[in-house]
Short mmCIF file of C-alpha atoms in Angstrom, two decimals:
data_model
loop_
_atom_site.label_atom_id
_atom_site.label_comp_id
_atom_site.label_asym_id
_atom_site.label_seq_id
_atom_site.Cartn_x
_atom_site.Cartn_y
_atom_site.Cartn_z
CA MET O 1 78.85 162.38 26.40
CA SER O 2 79.02 163.76 29.87
CA THR O 3 76.72 166.76 30.54
CA THR O 4 79.38 168.06 33.22
CA SER O 5 82.67 167.81 31.39
CA SER O 6 81.40 170.32 28.91
CA ALA O 7 82.03 173.11 31.56
CA ALA O 8 85.58 173.95 30.47
CA ILE O 9 87.70 175.05 33.31
CA ASN O 10 90.25 177.73 32.44
CA ARG O 11 93.22 177.39 34.74
CA ASP O 12 94.84 180.62 33.40
CA ALA O 13 91.76 182.87 33.93
CA PRO O 14 91.90 185.44 36.66
CA VAL O 15 88.70 183.70 38.34
CA ALA O 16 89.39 181.15 40.67
CA ILE O 17 88.57 177.56 39.57
CA HIS O 18 85.84 177.08 42.45
CA ALA O 19 84.14 180.16 41.21
CA GLN O 20 84.28 178.96 37.50
CA ILE O 21 82.64 175.87 38.67
CA SER O 22 79.92 177.38 40.72
CA GLU O 23 79.19 179.78 37.71
CA GLY O 24 79.03 176.79 35.37
CA ILE O 25 76.56 175.18 37.56
CA ARG O 26 74.52 178.52 37.98
CA SER O 27 74.18 178.70 34.28
CA ARG O 28 73.03 175.11 33.93
CA ILE O 29 70.34 175.70 36.32
CA ALA O 30 69.45 178.86 34.77
CA SER O 31 69.02 177.09 31.35
CA GLY O 32 67.03 174.44 32.69
CA GLU O 33 69.57 171.98 31.65
CA TRP O 34 69.56 171.02 35.31
CA PRO O 35 66.09 171.28 36.30
CA ALA O 36 64.53 171.53 39.67
CA HIS O 37 65.02 168.26 41.69
CA TYR O 38 67.84 167.20 39.50
CA ARG O 39 70.38 165.25 41.61
CA LEU O 40 74.10 166.01 40.88
CA LYS O 41 76.38 163.18 40.38
CA SER O 42 78.31 162.11 43.54
CA GLU O 43 81.17 164.35 44.50
CA PRO O 44 84.05 161.98 43.53
CA GLU O 45 82.43 161.52 40.09
CA LEU O 46 81.81 165.22 39.61
CA ALA O 47 85.36 166.20 40.78
CA HIS O 48 86.83 163.60 38.43
CA ASP O 49 84.64 164.72 35.32
CA LEU O 50 85.81 168.51 36.13
CA GLY O 51 89.32 167.43 36.68
CA VAL O 52 89.36 169.23 39.92
CA SER O 53 90.09 168.30 43.65
CA ARG O 54 87.11 167.39 45.91
CA GLY O 55 88.18 170.16 48.07
CA THR O 56 87.68 172.76 45.23
CA LEU O 57 84.31 171.02 44.12
CA ARG O 58 83.02 171.27 47.67
CA ARG O 59 83.95 175.04 47.81
CA ALA O 60 81.79 175.58 44.56
CA LEU O 61 78.99 173.61 45.92
CA THR O 62 78.97 175.23 49.30
CA THR O 63 78.78 178.68 47.57
CA LEU O 64 75.56 177.55 45.80
CA ILE O 65 74.06 175.85 48.80
CA GLN O 66 74.46 179.23 50.52
CA GLU O 67 72.68 180.88 47.48
CA GLY O 68 69.88 178.41 47.77
CA LEU O 69 70.39 176.88 44.37
CA LEU O 70 71.39 173.49 45.52
CA ARG O 71 70.46 171.72 48.64
CA GLN O 72 72.03 168.60 50.26
CA VAL O 73 69.82 165.73 51.47
CA ARG O 74 71.70 163.43 54.06
CA GLY O 75 72.16 160.05 52.42
CA ARG O 76 70.54 161.08 49.15
CA GLY O 77 72.87 163.58 47.56
CA THR O 78 72.79 167.12 46.35
CA PHE O 79 69.76 168.39 44.37
CA VAL O 80 68.83 171.69 42.47
CA THR O 81 66.48 173.56 44.53
CA SER O 82 62.89 174.21 43.41
CA THR O 83 61.98 177.78 42.68
CA THR O 84 58.51 177.34 44.00
CA ILE O 85 57.40 176.30 47.59
CA GLU O 86 56.47 172.88 47.77
CA PRO O 87 54.17 171.88 50.62
CA ALA O 88 53.25 168.22 51.09
CA ILE O 89 49.57 169.06 51.81
CA ALA O 90 48.24 166.38 49.52
CA GLN O 91 50.34 163.74 51.14
CA LYS O 92 49.93 164.65 54.87
CA LEU O 93 47.13 166.40 56.89
CA SER O 94 49.52 169.28 57.78
CA THR O 95 48.51 172.73 57.05
CA LEU O 96 50.17 175.31 54.84
CA SER O 97 51.21 177.24 57.88
CA GLU O 98 53.07 174.15 59.47
CA ASP O 99 54.49 173.17 56.05
CA PHE O 100 55.92 176.73 55.61
CA ALA O 101 57.26 176.53 59.25
CA ASN O 102 58.89 173.15 58.57
CA GLN O 103 60.57 174.49 55.56
CA GLY O 104 61.75 177.69 57.01
CA ILE O 105 59.73 179.80 54.83
CA VAL O 106 58.57 183.06 56.37
CA THR O 107 54.95 183.98 55.69
CA THR O 108 52.66 186.80 56.65
CA THR O 109 49.02 186.41 57.10
CA THR O 110 46.34 188.99 56.29
CA VAL O 111 43.05 188.44 57.85
CA LEU O 112 40.37 189.74 55.41
CA GLU O 113 37.33 188.33 57.44
CA CYS O 114 36.82 186.94 60.69
CA SER O 115 33.05 186.78 61.60
CA LEU O 116 30.10 184.49 62.38
CA ILE O 117 27.78 183.85 59.48
CA ASP O 118 24.59 181.68 58.69
CA PRO O 119 26.56 179.33 56.21
CA PRO O 120 25.58 178.49 52.73
CA ARG O 121 23.52 175.36 52.61
CA PRO O 122 26.15 173.03 51.06
CA ILE O 123 28.57 174.01 53.81
CA ALA O 124 25.90 173.55 56.49
CA ALA O 125 25.30 170.11 55.15
CA LEU O 126 29.19 169.07 55.00
CA LEU O 127 29.50 170.45 58.49
CA ASP O 128 26.41 168.64 59.74
CA VAL O 129 24.95 171.95 61.30
CA PRO O 130 21.34 172.98 61.01
CA ALA O 131 20.47 175.73 58.50
CA GLY O 132 20.07 179.07 60.21
CA GLY O 133 22.92 178.26 62.39
CA SER O 134 26.18 180.12 62.98
CA VAL O 135 29.62 179.30 61.87
CA LEU O 136 32.89 181.03 61.83
CA LYS O 137 34.00 182.40 58.41
CA LEU O 138 37.62 183.21 58.28
CA VAL O 139 39.13 184.53 55.06
CA ARG O 140 42.92 184.75 55.10
CA LEU O 141 45.57 185.83 52.57
CA ARG O 142 49.03 184.29 53.01
CA SER O 143 51.92 185.76 51.43
CA THR O 144 55.83 185.26 51.30
CA ASP O 145 58.45 187.84 50.20
CA ARG O 146 57.41 186.94 46.56
CA GLY O 147 53.90 188.05 47.03
CA PRO O 148 50.48 186.39 48.07
CA VAL O 149 50.72 182.54 47.45
CA ALA O 150 47.27 181.32 48.88
CA LEU O 151 43.78 182.72 49.82
CA LEU O 152 42.06 180.51 52.26
CA PHE O 153 38.34 180.57 53.19
CA ASN O 154 37.61 178.33 56.21
CA TYR O 155 34.21 177.72 57.79
CA VAL O 156 34.51 176.33 61.44
CA ARG O 157 31.75 174.95 63.66
CA THR O 158 31.26 177.23 66.67
CA ASP O 159 29.46 174.71 68.70
CA LEU O 160 32.68 173.01 68.99
CA ALA O 161 34.72 176.17 69.30
CA PRO O 162 32.68 178.83 71.12
CA GLY O 163 34.31 182.31 71.01
CA ILE O 164 36.74 181.38 68.21
CA GLU O 165 35.68 184.65 66.42
CA GLY O 166 37.47 186.50 69.08
CA VAL O 167 40.95 184.75 68.17
CA ASP O 168 43.70 186.96 66.31
CA PHE O 169 44.32 184.74 63.33
CA THR O 170 47.07 187.22 62.17
CA THR O 171 49.39 185.28 64.37
CA ALA O 172 47.32 182.04 65.58
CA SER O 173 46.93 179.04 63.27
CA LEU O 174 43.55 177.53 62.75
CA PHE O 175 44.51 173.96 63.60
CA GLY O 176 46.69 175.14 66.40
CA THR O 177 43.75 176.93 67.96
CA LEU O 178 41.28 174.13 67.52
CA GLU O 179 43.88 171.63 69.09
CA GLY O 180 45.37 173.81 71.54
CA ALA O 181 42.82 176.22 72.85
CA TYR O 182 39.85 174.04 72.23
CA GLY O 183 41.45 170.74 72.95
CA LEU O 184 39.87 169.27 69.81
CA LYS O 185 41.29 166.02 68.37
CA ILE O 186 41.69 166.57 64.55
CA ASP O 187 41.67 163.27 63.12
CA ALA O 188 41.31 163.16 59.32
CA ALA O 189 40.36 165.07 56.21
CA ARG O 190 39.28 164.61 52.77
CA ARG O 191 41.14 167.12 50.45
CA THR O 192 40.35 167.36 46.79
CA PHE O 193 42.52 169.15 44.21
CA SER O 194 41.49 170.89 40.93
CA ALA O 195 42.44 173.53 38.36
CA GLN O 196 40.00 176.34 38.25
CA ALA O 197 39.88 179.70 36.32
CA ALA O 198 40.42 182.46 39.01
CA GLU O 199 37.15 184.56 39.49
CA ALA O 200 37.68 188.20 39.72
CA ASP O 201 37.92 188.62 43.74
CA VAL O 202 40.32 185.43 43.90
CA ALA O 203 42.51 186.91 41.02
CA ALA O 204 42.73 190.25 42.54
CA GLN O 205 43.86 188.84 45.87
CA LEU O 206 46.41 186.66 44.26
CA ASN O 207 47.81 189.32 41.76
CA LEU O 208 46.51 187.33 38.97
CA GLU O 209 44.35 188.16 35.89
CA THR O 210 40.69 187.19 36.10
CA GLY O 211 40.61 183.65 34.43
CA SER O 212 44.25 182.57 35.16
CA PRO O 213 44.34 178.97 36.31
CA VAL O 214 44.54 178.59 40.00
CA GLN O 215 45.13 175.43 42.27
CA TYR O 216 41.73 174.91 44.04
CA LEU O 217 41.73 172.81 47.21
CA GLN O 218 38.42 171.83 48.83
CA GLN O 219 38.59 170.15 52.32
CA VAL O 220 36.33 168.84 55.01
CA THR O 221 38.21 168.04 58.35
CA TYR O 222 36.82 165.47 60.92
CA LEU O 223 37.53 164.95 64.61
CA ALA O 224 38.45 161.63 66.07
CA ASP O 225 34.78 161.13 67.07
CA ASP O 226 34.10 161.57 63.09
CA ARG O 227 32.23 164.84 63.57
CA PRO O 228 33.19 167.28 60.88
CA VAL O 229 34.74 170.46 62.30
CA GLU O 230 35.85 172.62 59.51
CA TYR O 231 35.39 173.29 55.71
CA SER O 232 37.62 175.17 53.45
CA ASP O 233 38.07 176.43 50.01
CA VAL O 234 41.60 177.33 49.22
CA TRP O 235 43.12 179.03 46.05
CA ILE O 236 46.81 178.66 45.43
CA HIS O 237 49.02 180.50 43.21
CA SER O 238 50.68 177.74 41.05
CA GLY O 239 53.49 179.98 39.88
CA ARG O 240 54.57 180.40 43.50
CA LEU O 241 53.57 177.22 45.29
CA GLN O 242 53.18 173.79 44.14
CA VAL O 243 51.50 170.96 45.98
CA THR O 244 54.05 168.23 46.28
CA SER O 245 53.82 164.59 47.40
CA LEU O 246 56.60 162.29 47.96
CA LEU O 247 55.14 158.93 47.72
CA SER O 248 56.13 155.37 48.46
CA ARG O 249 54.98 152.36 46.49
CA ARG O 250 54.71 149.83 49.32
CA MET A 1 15.28 173.49 61.75
CA SER A 2 15.92 170.22 60.14
CA THR A 3 16.94 169.88 56.41
CA THR A 4 15.34 166.64 56.03
CA SER A 5 11.82 167.12 57.57
CA SER A 6 11.10 169.69 54.87
CA ALA A 7 10.51 166.85 52.35
CA ALA A 8 6.73 166.50 52.75
CA ILE A 9 5.49 162.99 52.44
CA ASN A 10 1.98 162.86 50.86
CA ARG A 11 0.33 159.56 52.06
CA ASP A 12 -2.61 160.09 49.69
CA ALA A 13 -0.57 160.57 46.37
CA PRO A 14 -0.46 157.78 43.81
CA VAL A 15 3.28 157.55 44.20
CA ALA A 16 4.76 155.13 46.73
CA ILE A 17 6.14 156.72 49.81
CA HIS A 18 9.62 155.16 49.27
CA ALA A 19 9.48 156.72 45.69
CA GLN A 20 8.63 160.16 47.08
CA ILE A 21 11.60 159.79 49.58
CA SER A 22 14.05 158.90 46.89
CA GLU A 23 12.72 161.76 44.68
CA GLY A 24 13.03 164.12 47.73
CA ILE A 25 16.77 163.06 48.22
CA ARG A 26 17.36 163.34 44.41
CA SER A 27 16.18 166.93 44.26
CA ARG A 28 18.44 167.87 47.27
CA ILE A 29 21.41 166.47 45.60
CA ALA A 30 20.64 168.05 42.23
CA SER A 31 20.08 171.45 43.88
CA GLY A 32 23.41 171.15 45.72
CA GLU A 33 21.69 171.32 49.15
CA TRP A 34 23.30 167.98 49.76
CA PRO A 35 26.59 168.39 48.01
CA ALA A 36 29.23 165.67 47.11
CA HIS A 37 30.55 163.68 50.38
CA TYR A 38 27.69 165.04 52.40
CA ARG A 39 26.84 162.27 55.05
CA LEU A 40 23.44 161.57 55.61
CA LYS A 41 21.87 161.25 58.98
CA SER A 42 21.80 157.62 60.52
CA GLU A 43 18.81 155.48 59.32
CA PRO A 44 17.09 155.59 62.32
CA GLU A 45 17.20 159.44 62.72
CA LEU A 46 16.18 159.88 59.07
CA ALA A 47 13.35 157.50 59.36
CA HIS A 48 12.17 159.37 62.40
CA ASP A 49 12.45 162.74 60.69
CA LEU A 50 10.63 161.76 57.74
CA GLY A 51 7.97 159.79 59.77
CA VAL A 52 8.36 156.57 57.98
CA SER A 53 9.57 152.97 58.78
CA ARG A 54 13.12 152.26 58.50
CA GLY A 55 12.11 149.60 55.77
CA THR A 56 10.59 152.31 53.70
CA LEU A 57 13.69 154.45 54.03
CA ARG A 58 16.01 151.51 53.29
CA ARG A 59 13.95 150.97 50.02
CA ALA A 60 14.30 154.56 49.05
CA LEU A 61 18.15 154.58 49.81
CA THR A 62 18.61 151.25 48.01
CA THR A 63 17.16 152.93 44.89
CA LEU A 64 19.64 155.79 45.13
CA ILE A 65 22.65 153.64 45.85
CA GLN A 66 21.69 151.57 42.71
CA GLU A 67 21.40 154.76 40.65
CA GLY A 68 24.80 155.80 41.94
CA LEU A 69 23.87 158.95 43.70
CA LEU A 70 24.47 157.50 47.15
CA ARG A 71 27.08 155.25 48.45
CA GLN A 72 27.52 153.37 51.72
CA VAL A 73 30.68 153.10 53.53
CA ARG A 74 30.97 150.39 56.13
CA GLY A 75 31.06 151.78 59.67
CA ARG A 76 30.90 155.42 58.37
CA GLY A 77 27.51 155.79 57.02
CA THR A 78 25.75 156.77 53.78
CA PHE A 79 27.18 159.49 51.63
CA VAL A 80 26.43 161.62 48.56
CA THR A 81 28.50 160.38 45.55
CA SER A 82 30.88 162.72 43.89
CA THR A 83 30.03 163.29 40.30
CA THR A 84 33.79 163.44 39.47
CA ILE A 85 36.35 160.54 39.53
CA GLU A 86 38.47 161.08 42.60
CA PRO A 87 41.75 159.10 42.40
CA ALA A 88 43.93 159.26 45.38
CA ILE A 89 47.09 159.72 43.30
CA ALA A 90 48.44 162.48 45.53
CA GLN A 91 48.30 160.27 48.47
CA LYS A 92 49.52 156.76 47.35
CA LEU A 93 51.86 155.96 44.62
CA SER A 94 49.33 154.28 42.81
CA THR A 95 48.63 155.11 39.13
CA LEU A 96 45.58 156.50 37.46
CA SER A 97 44.73 153.03 35.80
CA GLU A 98 45.20 151.33 39.22
CA ASP A 99 42.83 153.80 40.85
CA PHE A 100 40.35 153.53 38.10
CA ALA A 101 40.34 149.70 38.52
CA ASN A 102 39.94 149.82 42.40
CA GLN A 103 36.97 152.18 41.93
CA GLY A 104 35.51 149.98 39.14
CA ILE A 105 35.57 152.62 36.58
CA VAL A 106 35.92 151.56 32.91
CA THR A 107 38.55 153.53 30.89
CA THR A 108 39.91 153.20 27.54
CA THR A 109 43.37 153.83 26.52
CA THR A 110 44.54 155.52 23.24
CA VAL A 111 48.38 155.17 22.56
CA LEU A 112 49.20 158.29 20.57
CA GLU A 113 52.81 157.73 20.49
CA CYS A 114 55.23 154.95 21.62
CA SER A 115 58.72 155.56 20.28
CA LEU A 116 62.50 155.89 21.28
CA ILE A 117 63.74 159.48 21.33
CA ASP A 118 66.66 161.44 22.23
CA PRO A 119 65.14 163.07 25.55
CA PRO A 120 65.07 166.76 26.00
CA ARG A 121 67.89 167.82 28.34
CA PRO A 122 65.85 168.57 31.44
CA ILE A 123 64.39 165.14 31.24
CA ALA A 124 67.71 163.63 30.47
CA ALA A 125 69.04 165.11 33.75
CA LEU A 126 66.07 164.09 36.10
CA LEU A 127 66.37 160.53 34.30
CA ASP A 128 70.22 160.57 34.89
CA VAL A 129 70.74 159.40 31.36
CA PRO A 130 73.34 160.89 29.22
CA ALA A 131 72.44 163.48 26.63
CA GLY A 132 72.10 161.68 23.13
CA GLY A 133 70.85 158.75 24.80
CA SER A 134 67.58 156.97 23.97
CA VAL A 135 64.19 156.91 26.13
CA LEU A 136 60.69 155.60 25.61
CA LYS A 137 58.28 158.37 24.99
CA LEU A 138 55.00 157.08 25.54
CA VAL A 139 51.83 159.46 25.03
CA ARG A 140 48.48 158.19 26.02
CA LEU A 141 44.94 159.58 26.44
CA ARG A 142 42.66 158.05 29.08
CA SER A 143 38.91 158.40 28.56
CA THR A 144 35.86 157.27 30.47
CA ASP A 145 32.33 157.25 28.93
CA ARG A 146 32.21 161.06 29.81
CA GLY A 147 35.11 161.66 27.54
CA PRO A 148 38.93 162.17 27.85
CA VAL A 149 40.07 162.62 31.37
CA ALA A 150 44.02 162.55 31.35
CA LEU A 151 46.50 163.11 28.73
CA LEU A 152 49.90 161.24 29.90
CA PHE A 153 53.46 161.92 28.59
CA ASN A 154 55.74 159.20 30.10
CA TYR A 155 59.56 159.14 29.50
CA VAL A 156 60.97 155.67 30.45
CA ARG A 157 64.74 154.67 30.82
CA THR A 158 65.29 151.95 28.27
CA ASP A 159 68.53 150.64 29.85
CA LEU A 160 66.42 149.49 32.66
CA ALA A 161 63.58 148.12 30.29
CA PRO A 162 65.18 147.12 26.88
CA GLY A 163 62.59 146.49 24.23
CA ILE A 164 59.71 148.26 26.07
CA GLU A 165 58.91 150.18 22.80
CA GLY A 166 57.18 146.89 21.71
CA VAL A 167 54.74 146.71 24.36
CA ASP A 168 51.04 147.44 23.50
CA PHE A 169 50.19 149.93 26.06
CA THR A 170 46.64 149.99 24.78
CA THR A 171 45.97 147.18 27.28
CA ALA A 172 49.23 146.87 29.43
CA SER A 173 49.84 149.55 32.25
CA LEU A 174 53.30 151.18 32.46
CA PHE A 175 54.04 150.30 36.13
CA GLY A 176 52.63 146.74 35.53
CA THR A 177 55.06 146.24 32.60
CA LEU A 178 58.12 147.67 34.56
CA GLU A 179 57.34 145.62 37.77
CA GLY A 180 56.05 142.37 36.04
CA ALA A 181 57.77 142.10 32.70
CA TYR A 182 61.21 143.78 33.69
CA GLY A 183 61.08 142.84 37.47
CA LEU A 184 62.00 146.40 38.51
CA LYS A 185 61.28 147.30 42.08
CA ILE A 186 59.47 150.68 41.78
CA ASP A 187 59.90 152.26 45.29
CA ALA A 188 59.08 155.93 45.32
CA ALA A 189 58.00 159.23 43.38
CA ARG A 190 57.95 162.85 43.61
CA ARG A 191 54.65 164.15 42.30
CA THR A 192 53.94 167.86 41.87
CA PHE A 193 50.49 169.39 41.19
CA SER A 194 49.86 172.74 39.68
CA ALA A 195 47.19 174.33 37.72
CA GLN A 196 47.98 175.46 34.36
CA ALA A 197 46.39 176.99 31.22
CA ALA A 198 45.93 174.26 28.64
CA GLU A 199 48.10 174.65 25.51
CA ALA A 200 46.50 174.11 22.22
CA ASP A 201 47.57 170.51 21.63
CA VAL A 202 46.51 169.58 25.42
CA ALA A 203 43.37 171.25 25.13
CA ALA A 204 42.38 169.55 21.99
CA GLN A 205 43.07 166.05 23.26
CA LEU A 206 41.01 166.78 26.50
CA ASN A 207 38.11 168.61 24.63
CA LEU A 208 38.86 171.87 26.31
CA GLU A 209 39.20 175.33 24.90
CA THR A 210 43.00 176.45 24.69
CA GLY A 211 43.86 178.36 27.74
CA SER A 212 41.42 176.43 30.04
CA PRO A 213 42.50 175.54 33.43
CA VAL A 214 44.06 172.01 33.52
CA GLN A 215 45.39 170.05 36.54
CA TYR A 216 49.17 169.44 35.77
CA LEU A 217 51.07 166.62 37.39
CA GLN A 218 54.72 166.24 37.11
CA GLN A 219 56.41 163.02 38.38
CA VAL A 220 59.72 161.35 38.82
CA THR A 221 59.68 157.83 39.68
CA TYR A 222 62.66 155.93 41.43
CA LEU A 223 63.54 152.26 41.93
CA ALA A 224 64.41 150.84 45.29
CA ASP A 225 68.09 151.28 44.37
CA ASP A 226 67.32 155.02 44.13
CA ARG A 227 67.78 155.17 40.23
CA PRO A 228 65.20 157.23 38.44
CA VAL A 229 63.32 155.09 35.99
CA GLU A 230 60.49 157.40 34.66
CA TYR A 231 59.59 160.99 34.24
CA SER A 232 56.04 162.12 33.44
CA ASP A 233 53.86 165.16 32.59
CA VAL A 234 50.27 164.62 33.02
CA TRP A 235 47.28 166.93 32.16
CA ILE A 236 44.06 166.22 34.02
CA HIS A 237 40.60 167.50 33.02
CA SER A 238 39.36 168.84 36.33
CA GLY A 239 35.80 168.83 35.57
CA ARG A 240 35.88 165.03 35.05
CA LEU A 241 38.44 164.04 37.50
CA GLN A 242 39.68 165.62 40.85
CA VAL A 243 42.68 164.27 42.66
CA THR A 244 41.59 163.32 46.28
CA SER A 245 43.60 162.64 49.40
CA LEU A 246 41.97 161.11 52.44
CA LEU A 247 44.55 162.22 55.00
CA SER A 248 45.17 161.39 58.70
CA ARG A 249 46.39 163.93 61.21
CA ARG A 250 48.67 161.41 63.27
#
């Protein structure tokens, strides 16, 4: 039994055939029958199953691509789009802002704190700075048109980036500033992912209830000379953003 | 102010100096002053700070390495060990069992279900099998000596692996079976990570309260010819296992 032939086309209906096809696909996506990342059959197969011309099928698919429900990947086929943002930050040392830019996702940044602090001892240890020193504490909230998606706490060594507390991080990116303005060679990072219950302050910023599950990411970033430059705690709204890795076996 | 010189060595005490040093480091790790992944100063620096010979320091470090509190990485230094298991499954297409084996972690597997089922429609769609077909449903619980760490639901195409329901997955690994016994070329996977609230059955298996945050991993695995071969839902106990990526910027 084919899952596609069940979409009956009514050639006598006042609705155009391509519109009937796109509506059929829309309802399959809405019902979860075709989940995110489902790859549609090839166009010739699909056109054959539906008993329509490839031109009619293409017109239906184009509508759905324009609506953002499907996307075409060159050489791989047509896929159902995910409804969550899926940055590859577990797979590459890119930042959320870089991933958003690559995917064409518009985000806004609210800077909640940007000040010099005496770091807590565990953070001082991981950054290899003496207790009683001074590091930049940068707290930012990133939002899309669906609302807040991530709350970021970054701690940055100011001996490696003097004056960084004066940068306007509403528009500037942190890695961009470290690499561009300070000429630092960011080389590697250790990122750890776990599920946590949102504490009250995190929950409030992400529009979640206290205790809701949040994706927690902890990171230490190293320069090419192996010195740690940045430590971060990031809380992610899993309903709006899912960390995704496309992995190769060999 | 050095964080290490504060550990006073008492040369008149009945406790050997190397034992005083290892005890001092042990209490710094216990207090969180030296967190997981903290890199200790170099041995000459540390010996100088403590006012002891390198031989005495090495003896103290060796004790802590044997206890599993510290680990040495060739060319990088000595680090505080993490108390959670940290598989790199977001970074590489390795499996939990392969990562455990690489890290020398002993796990046991309990097979909770291994049967042929008519797959739910979203899973049938992602596996590209017709509705009404038959796939292997494999449910396993992986535990270490600290208790259950992951609950795995795998759905495998049986047209690509006929008879796989007869394999004893208490000892055999799934990828090992697909690649070894069936000669399939596993090539790539998409893995998505999010935080979820544990439902009652997942919570019970992982020894958590219902609604506790759990790390959820969803995966579709593809063969070299681009056919999907396996879909999985995995729930991870974040208190016992943290997904870790060591990432390179370039």
